[in-house]
PDB file of C-alpha atoms in Angstrom:
ATOM      1  CA  UNK A   1     102.620 114.339 114.887  1.00 71.00           C
ATOM      2  CA  UNK A   2     101.329 111.103 113.293  1.00 82.00           C
ATOM      3  CA  UNK A   3      99.843 109.870 116.583  1.00 87.00           C
ATOM      4  CA  UNK A   4      98.244 113.261 117.241  1.00 91.00           C
ATOM      5  CA  UNK A   5      96.654 113.073 113.807  1.00 93.00           C
ATOM      6  CA  UNK A   6      94.996 109.740 114.564  1.00 94.00           C
ATOM      7  CA  UNK A   7      93.638 111.044 117.889  1.00 94.00           C
ATOM      8  CA  UNK A   8      92.364 114.209 116.219  1.00 94.00           C
ATOM      9  CA  UNK A   9      90.771 112.221 113.388  1.00 95.00           C
ATOM     10  CA  UNK A  10      89.016 109.900 115.850  1.00 95.00           C
ATOM     11  CA  UNK A  11      87.685 112.896 117.790  1.00 94.00           C
ATOM     12  CA  UNK A  12      86.341 114.578 114.643  1.00 94.00           C
ATOM     13  CA  UNK A  13      84.793 111.303 113.449  1.00 95.00           C
ATOM     14  CA  UNK A  14      82.930 110.833 116.740  1.00 94.00           C
ATOM     15  CA  UNK A  15      81.595 114.394 116.521  1.00 94.00           C
ATOM     16  CA  UNK A  16      80.233 113.594 113.053  1.00 94.00           C
ATOM     17  CA  UNK A  17      78.720 110.283 114.152  1.00 95.00           C
ATOM     18  CA  UNK A  18      81.259 107.934 112.547  1.00 96.00           C
ATOM     19  CA  UNK A  19      82.726 105.079 114.584  1.00 93.00           C
ATOM     20  CA  UNK A  20      84.756 103.511 111.802  1.00 96.00           C
ATOM     21  CA  UNK A  21      87.340 105.516 109.897  1.00 97.00           C
ATOM     22  CA  UNK A  22      90.535 105.029 107.929  1.00 97.00           C
ATOM     23  CA  UNK A  23      92.868 108.015 108.105  1.00 96.00           C
ATOM     24  CA  UNK A  24      94.838 109.571 105.250  1.00 96.00           C
ATOM     25  CA  UNK A  25      97.380 112.052 106.619  1.00 95.00           C
ATOM     26  CA  UNK A  26      99.331 113.410 103.631  1.00 95.00           C
ATOM     27  CA  UNK A  27     101.961 115.971 104.528  1.00 90.00           C
ATOM     28  CA  UNK A  28     105.147 117.221 102.944  1.00 89.00           C
ATOM     29  CA  UNK A  29     107.317 114.110 102.995  1.00 87.00           C
ATOM     30  CA  UNK A  30     105.025 111.139 103.627  1.00 90.00           C
ATOM     31  CA  UNK A  31     101.510 109.841 104.070  1.00 93.00           C
ATOM     32  CA  UNK A  32     100.440 108.163 107.328  1.00 93.00           C
ATOM     33  CA  UNK A  33      97.459 105.798 107.436  1.00 95.00           C
ATOM     34  CA  UNK A  34      95.662 104.252 110.411  1.00 95.00           C
ATOM     35  CA  UNK A  35      92.417 102.481 111.311  1.00 95.00           C
ATOM     36  CA  UNK A  36      89.992 103.448 114.073  1.00 95.00           C
ATOM     37  CA  UNK A  37      86.777 101.569 114.932  1.00 93.00           C
ATOM     38  CA  UNK A  38      85.909 102.913 118.359  1.00 90.00           C
ATOM     39  CA  UNK A  39      89.328 102.019 119.736  1.00 90.00           C
ATOM     40  CA  UNK A  40      92.913 102.569 118.652  1.00 89.00           C
ATOM     41  CA  UNK A  41      95.106  99.918 117.063  1.00 86.00           C
ATOM     42  CA  UNK A  42      98.438  99.499 118.848  1.00 86.00           C
ATOM     43  CA  UNK A  43     101.771  97.951 118.078  1.00 83.00           C
ATOM     44  CA  UNK A  44     103.760  96.576 120.995  1.00 87.00           C
ATOM     45  CA  UNK A  45     107.012  96.103 119.107  1.00 81.00           C
ATOM     46  CA  UNK A  46     108.270  98.942 116.934  1.00 77.00           C
ATOM     47  CA  UNK A  47     111.484  99.306 114.943  1.00 77.00           C
ATOM     48  CA  UNK A  48     112.806 102.791 114.157  1.00 75.00           C
ATOM     49  CA  UNK A  49     116.039 102.549 112.175  1.00 78.00           C
ATOM     50  CA  UNK A  50     118.340 100.288 114.193  1.00 86.00           C
ATOM     51  CA  UNK A  51     116.392 100.728 117.423  1.00 87.00           C
ATOM     52  CA  UNK A  52     113.681  98.399 118.698  1.00 87.00           C
ATOM     53  CA  UNK A  53     111.082  99.699 121.149  1.00 81.00           C
ATOM     54  CA  UNK A  54     109.131  97.369 123.435  1.00 86.00           C
ATOM     55  CA  UNK A  55     106.395  99.860 124.260  1.00 82.00           C
ATOM     56  CA  UNK A  56     102.910 100.489 122.855  1.00 83.00           C
ATOM     57  CA  UNK A  57     102.643 102.861 119.909  1.00 84.00           C
ATOM     58  CA  UNK A  58      99.741 103.578 117.601  1.00 87.00           C
ATOM     59  CA  UNK A  59      99.703 101.273 114.584  1.00 86.00           C
ATOM     60  CA  UNK A  60     100.400 103.663 111.699  1.00 90.00           C
ATOM     61  CA  UNK A  61     101.422 102.669 108.163  1.00 90.00           C
ATOM     62  CA  UNK A  62     103.673 105.196 106.431  1.00 89.00           C
ATOM     63  CA  UNK A  63     104.573 105.554 102.755  1.00 90.00           C
ATOM     64  CA  UNK A  64     106.931 108.054 101.162  1.00 86.00           C
ATOM     65  CA  UNK A  65     104.299 109.931  99.173  1.00 90.00           C
ATOM     66  CA  UNK A  66     103.876 113.540 100.243  1.00 92.00           C
ATOM     67  CA  UNK A  67     103.608 116.941  98.674  1.00 93.00           C
ATOM     68  CA  UNK A  68     107.396 117.270  98.593  1.00 94.00           C
ATOM     69  CA  UNK A  69     108.048 113.775  97.196  1.00 95.00           C
ATOM     70  CA  UNK A  70     110.343 114.075  94.185  1.00 96.00           C
ATOM     71  CA  UNK A  71     108.957 112.865  90.853  1.00 96.00           C
ATOM     72  CA  UNK A  72     111.667 111.331  88.676  1.00 95.00           C
ATOM     73  CA  UNK A  73     112.586 108.752  86.038  1.00 94.00           C
ATOM     74  CA  UNK A  74     115.103 106.064  86.996  1.00 91.00           C
ATOM     75  CA  UNK A  75     115.846 104.969  83.423  1.00 88.00           C
ATOM     76  CA  UNK A  76     113.059 102.366  83.393  1.00 90.00           C
ATOM     77  CA  UNK A  77     110.027 103.785  85.169  1.00 92.00           C
ATOM     78  CA  UNK A  78     108.478 106.856  86.728  1.00 94.00           C
ATOM     79  CA  UNK A  79     109.040 107.243  90.468  1.00 94.00           C
ATOM     80  CA  UNK A  80     107.336 109.254  93.216  1.00 94.00           C
ATOM     81  CA  UNK A  81     109.629 109.482  96.263  1.00 88.00           C
ATOM     82  CA  UNK A  82     111.101 108.185  98.461  1.00 89.00           C
ATOM     83  CA  UNK A  83     113.295 111.302  98.435  1.00 92.00           C
ATOM     84  CA  UNK A  84     111.724 114.634  99.322  1.00 93.00           C
ATOM     85  CA  UNK A  85     112.548 118.188  98.305  1.00 93.00           C
ATOM     86  CA  UNK A  86     111.873 119.282 101.881  1.00 89.00           C
ATOM     87  CA  UNK A  87     111.242 122.914 102.743  1.00 86.00           C
ATOM     88  CA  UNK A  88     114.485 124.050 101.105  1.00 89.00           C
ATOM     89  CA  UNK A  89     114.682 124.123  98.145  1.00 93.00           C
ATOM     90  CA  UNK A  90     111.147 122.715  98.183  1.00 94.00           C
ATOM     91  CA  UNK A  91     109.007 122.000  95.115  1.00 96.00           C
ATOM     92  CA  UNK A  92     109.929 123.600  91.808  1.00 96.00           C
ATOM     93  CA  UNK A  93     106.966 125.991  92.056  1.00 96.00           C
ATOM     94  CA  UNK A  94     108.496 127.593  95.166  1.00 95.00           C
ATOM     95  CA  UNK A  95     111.018 129.214  92.835  1.00 94.00           C
ATOM     96  CA  UNK A  96     114.110 128.181  94.821  1.00 94.00           C
ATOM     97  CA  UNK A  97     115.535 125.729  92.296  1.00 94.00           C
ATOM     98  CA  UNK A  98     113.772 122.638  93.610  1.00 95.00           C
ATOM     99  CA  UNK A  99     112.872 119.530  91.583  1.00 96.00           C
ATOM    100  CA  UNK A 100     109.510 118.377  90.268  1.00 97.00           C
ATOM    101  CA  UNK A 101     107.368 117.149  93.185  1.00 97.00           C
ATOM    102  CA  UNK A 102     103.790 116.054  93.831  1.00 96.00           C
ATOM    103  CA  UNK A 103     102.979 119.645  94.789  1.00 96.00           C
ATOM    104  CA  UNK A 104     103.994 120.718  91.278  1.00 97.00           C
ATOM    105  CA  UNK A 105     101.947 117.885  89.775  1.00 97.00           C
ATOM    106  CA  UNK A 106      98.836 118.969  91.704  1.00 96.00           C
ATOM    107  CA  UNK A 107      99.427 122.575  90.694  1.00 97.00           C
ATOM    108  CA  UNK A 108      99.746 121.717  87.000  1.00 97.00           C
ATOM    109  CA  UNK A 109      96.681 119.466  87.151  1.00 96.00           C
ATOM    110  CA  UNK A 110      94.667 122.459  88.368  1.00 95.00           C
ATOM    111  CA  UNK A 111      94.034 121.026  91.835  1.00 94.00           C
ATOM    112  CA  UNK A 112      95.796 123.916  93.616  1.00 91.00           C
ATOM    113  CA  UNK A 113      95.077 127.623  93.349  1.00 90.00           C
ATOM    114  CA  UNK A 114      98.297 129.707  93.605  1.00 90.00           C
ATOM    115  CA  UNK A 115      96.399 132.773  94.852  1.00 89.00           C
ATOM    116  CA  UNK A 116      95.145 130.771  97.839  1.00 86.00           C
ATOM    117  CA  UNK A 117      98.677 129.969  99.011  1.00 87.00           C
ATOM    118  CA  UNK A 118     100.442 131.977 101.685  1.00 86.00           C
ATOM    119  CA  UNK A 119     103.678 132.149  99.684  1.00 90.00           C
ATOM    120  CA  UNK A 120     104.487 133.093  96.066  1.00 93.00           C
ATOM    121  CA  UNK A 121     103.901 130.180  93.671  1.00 95.00           C
ATOM    122  CA  UNK A 122     105.574 130.090  90.250  1.00 96.00           C
ATOM    123  CA  UNK A 123     103.648 127.910  87.821  1.00 95.00           C
ATOM    124  CA  UNK A 124     106.245 128.422  85.083  1.00 96.00           C
ATOM    125  CA  UNK A 125     108.947 126.855  87.288  1.00 97.00           C
ATOM    126  CA  UNK A 126     106.796 123.749  87.737  1.00 97.00           C
ATOM    127  CA  UNK A 127     106.198 123.566  83.981  1.00 97.00           C
ATOM    128  CA  UNK A 128     109.936 123.850  83.328  1.00 97.00           C
ATOM    129  CA  UNK A 129     110.687 121.022  85.782  1.00 97.00           C
ATOM    130  CA  UNK A 130     108.071 118.847  84.074  1.00 97.00           C
ATOM    131  CA  UNK A 131     109.718 119.622  80.739  1.00 96.00           C
ATOM    132  CA  UNK A 132     113.065 118.407  82.121  1.00 95.00           C
ATOM    133  CA  UNK A 133     111.474 115.091  83.121  1.00 96.00           C
ATOM    134  CA  UNK A 134     109.826 114.838  79.716  1.00 95.00           C
ATOM    135  CA  UNK A 135     113.199 115.262  77.991  1.00 95.00           C
ATOM    136  CA  UNK A 136     114.901 112.746  80.310  1.00 94.00           C
ATOM    137  CA  UNK A 137     112.385 110.072  79.350  1.00 94.00           C
ATOM    138  CA  UNK A 138     112.754 110.891  75.653  1.00 93.00           C
ATOM    139  CA  UNK A 139     116.556 110.676  75.855  1.00 92.00           C
ATOM    140  CA  UNK A 140     116.631 107.450  77.904  1.00 89.00           C
ATOM    141  CA  UNK A 141     113.678 105.527  76.487  1.00 88.00           C
ATOM    142  CA  UNK A 142     112.974 107.215  73.175  1.00 89.00           C
ATOM    143  CA  UNK A 143     109.344 107.789  74.171  1.00 89.00           C
ATOM    144  CA  UNK A 144     107.638 111.166  73.875  1.00 91.00           C
ATOM    145  CA  UNK A 145     104.939 111.445  76.536  1.00 93.00           C
ATOM    146  CA  UNK A 146     102.677 114.476  76.645  1.00 94.00           C
ATOM    147  CA  UNK A 147     102.735 116.612  79.765  1.00 94.00           C
ATOM    148  CA  UNK A 148      99.175 115.539  80.541  1.00 95.00           C
ATOM    149  CA  UNK A 149     100.155 111.859  80.349  1.00 95.00           C
ATOM    150  CA  UNK A 150     103.101 112.403  82.696  1.00 96.00           C
ATOM    151  CA  UNK A 151     101.042 114.353  85.228  1.00 97.00           C
ATOM    152  CA  UNK A 152      98.267 111.761  85.307  1.00 96.00           C
ATOM    153  CA  UNK A 153     100.812 108.938  85.560  1.00 96.00           C
ATOM    154  CA  UNK A 154     102.614 110.514  88.505  1.00 97.00           C
ATOM    155  CA  UNK A 155      99.318 111.244  90.245  1.00 97.00           C
ATOM    156  CA  UNK A 156      98.222 107.621  89.750  1.00 97.00           C
ATOM    157  CA  UNK A 157     101.484 106.284  91.207  1.00 96.00           C
ATOM    158  CA  UNK A 158     101.053 108.382  94.357  1.00 96.00           C
ATOM    159  CA  UNK A 159      97.376 107.427  94.727  1.00 96.00           C
ATOM    160  CA  UNK A 160      98.094 103.714  94.283  1.00 96.00           C
ATOM    161  CA  UNK A 161     100.860 103.830  96.910  1.00 94.00           C
ATOM    162  CA  UNK A 162      98.536 105.472  99.421  1.00 96.00           C
ATOM    163  CA  UNK A 163      95.742 103.019  98.661  1.00 96.00           C
ATOM    164  CA  UNK A 164      98.213 100.135  99.122  1.00 96.00           C
ATOM    165  CA  UNK A 165      99.180 101.481 102.557  1.00 94.00           C
ATOM    166  CA  UNK A 166      95.530 101.534 103.610  1.00 96.00           C
ATOM    167  CA  UNK A 167      95.039  97.989 102.306  1.00 96.00           C
ATOM    168  CA  UNK A 168      97.899  96.842 104.560  1.00 94.00           C
ATOM    169  CA  UNK A 169      96.054  98.087 107.662  1.00 92.00           C
ATOM    170  CA  UNK A 170      92.624  96.903 106.534  1.00 94.00           C
ATOM    171  CA  UNK A 171      92.333  94.189 103.876  1.00 95.00           C
ATOM    172  CA  UNK A 172      95.545  92.444 104.966  1.00 93.00           C
ATOM    173  CA  UNK A 173      94.127  92.182 108.507  1.00 91.00           C
ATOM    174  CA  UNK A 174      90.656  91.047 107.579  1.00 93.00           C
ATOM    175  CA  UNK A 175      88.850  94.408 107.513  1.00 95.00           C
ATOM    176  CA  UNK A 176      86.913  95.657 104.484  1.00 96.00           C
ATOM    177  CA  UNK A 177      87.739  99.334 103.742  1.00 96.00           C
ATOM    178  CA  UNK A 178      84.269  99.728 102.226  1.00 96.00           C
ATOM    179  CA  UNK A 179      82.876  99.509 105.759  1.00 96.00           C
ATOM    180  CA  UNK A 180      84.787 102.652 106.764  1.00 97.00           C
ATOM    181  CA  UNK A 181      84.771 106.363 105.978  1.00 97.00           C
ATOM    182  CA  UNK A 182      88.039 107.919 104.820  1.00 98.00           C
ATOM    183  CA  UNK A 183      89.083 110.938 106.885  1.00 97.00           C
ATOM    184  CA  UNK A 184      91.684 112.982 105.012  1.00 96.00           C
ATOM    185  CA  UNK A 185      93.913 115.634 106.540  1.00 95.00           C
ATOM    186  CA  UNK A 186      97.427 117.023 106.444  1.00 92.00           C
ATOM    187  CA  UNK A 187      98.446 119.734 104.019  1.00 90.00           C
ATOM    188  CA  UNK A 188      97.766 117.600 100.927  1.00 92.00           C
ATOM    189  CA  UNK A 189      95.262 114.963 102.041  1.00 94.00           C
ATOM    190  CA  UNK A 190      92.282 116.646 100.433  1.00 94.00           C
ATOM    191  CA  UNK A 191      94.002 116.701  97.024  1.00 95.00           C
ATOM    192  CA  UNK A 192      94.103 112.904  96.787  1.00 96.00           C
ATOM    193  CA  UNK A 193      91.336 111.657  99.094  1.00 96.00           C
ATOM    194  CA  UNK A 194      88.593 111.157  96.501  1.00 96.00           C
ATOM    195  CA  UNK A 195      90.763 109.135  94.132  1.00 97.00           C
ATOM    196  CA  UNK A 196      92.198 107.001  96.963  1.00 97.00           C
ATOM    197  CA  UNK A 197      88.665 106.368  98.238  1.00 97.00           C
ATOM    198  CA  UNK A 198      87.600 105.333  94.735  1.00 97.00           C
ATOM    199  CA  UNK A 199      90.476 102.843  94.509  1.00 97.00           C
ATOM    200  CA  UNK A 200      89.387 101.304  97.820  1.00 97.00           C
ATOM    201  CA  UNK A 201      85.649 101.306  97.153  1.00 97.00           C
ATOM    202  CA  UNK A 202      85.041 103.790  99.987  1.00 97.00           C
ATOM    203  CA  UNK A 203      81.888 105.873  99.511  1.00 97.00           C
ATOM    204  CA  UNK A 204      82.330 108.508 102.261  1.00 97.00           C
ATOM    205  CA  UNK A 205      85.196 111.006 102.532  1.00 97.00           C
ATOM    206  CA  UNK A 206      85.485 113.362 105.508  1.00 97.00           C
ATOM    207  CA  UNK A 207      87.582 116.525 105.228  1.00 95.00           C
ATOM    208  CA  UNK A 208      87.695 118.536 108.464  1.00 93.00           C
ATOM    209  CA  UNK A 209      88.102 122.298 108.639  1.00 89.00           C
ATOM    210  CA  UNK A 210      91.779 123.245 109.158  1.00 87.00           C
ATOM    211  CA  UNK A 211      92.804 119.736 108.105  1.00 91.00           C
ATOM    212  CA  UNK A 212      96.449 120.837 107.991  1.00 89.00           C
ATOM    213  CA  UNK A 213      96.353 121.461 111.754  1.00 92.00           C
ATOM    214  CA  UNK A 214      94.616 118.240 112.798  1.00 93.00           C
ATOM    215  CA  UNK A 215      97.725 116.650 114.315  1.00 92.00           C
ATOM    216  CA  UNK A 216      98.180 119.614 116.661  1.00 93.00           C
ATOM    217  CA  UNK A 217      94.464 119.524 117.496  1.00 93.00           C
ATOM    218  CA  UNK A 218      94.782 115.817 118.279  1.00 93.00           C
ATOM    219  CA  UNK A 219      97.657 116.333 120.699  1.00 91.00           C
ATOM    220  CA  UNK A 220      95.403 118.718 122.603  1.00 91.00           C
ATOM    221  CA  UNK A 221      92.645 116.075 122.695  1.00 87.00           C
ATOM    222  CA  UNK A 222      94.913 113.178 123.694  1.00 85.00           C
ATOM    223  CA  UNK A 223      94.426 111.550 127.077  1.00 82.00           C
ATOM    224  CA  UNK A 224      97.297 111.873 129.527  1.00 82.00           C
ATOM    225  CA  UNK A 225      98.499 108.424 130.622  1.00 75.00           C
ATOM    226  CA  UNK A 226     101.291 107.036 132.765  1.00 74.00           C
TER     227      UNK A 226
END
């Protein structure tokens, strides 16, 4: 999936005349970021859990900030992720008893239209979950934040984490993100792309048609190698 997304993004970028892109693939549980400048970046040593692989893989930076990332208060600060509500129960707005997630935050900020979704969306469930978080903070810290303040704070945390991931594959390696276009995809990439680009000083954002299917498209475009 993540590798297919990078291949698909590179293919779309070439069609549009862009040779340098940074990718923002925001899905349900995480956001994957990569850099492409006419060739792919590879890692030749990869650790997955306790396993170490000595084979080339695409160099992709992943952070736990996706649509299903749970928004919470740990007694001292607001948190986005790393835990995810998954597909079941899913975000609070799915109506299955799930917690407050970034999907709920985007819904309550007016960045999602319930009627455009393929499943029933319950705005009142998202508002109730936000109210629970509001009361938790009041009880633990004695601070009464407005719902608008909480929503904007949670959104900012997620955006900053995604921007930090892109800095690790660009600035930290001597590349200026301002020299690249940001290509956003995944189910939630378009909801955060403009703000992430602003944080990085990027002036061009690309959002392909059917962005949620770009990883599958990329697998179909990938070169077969042995």
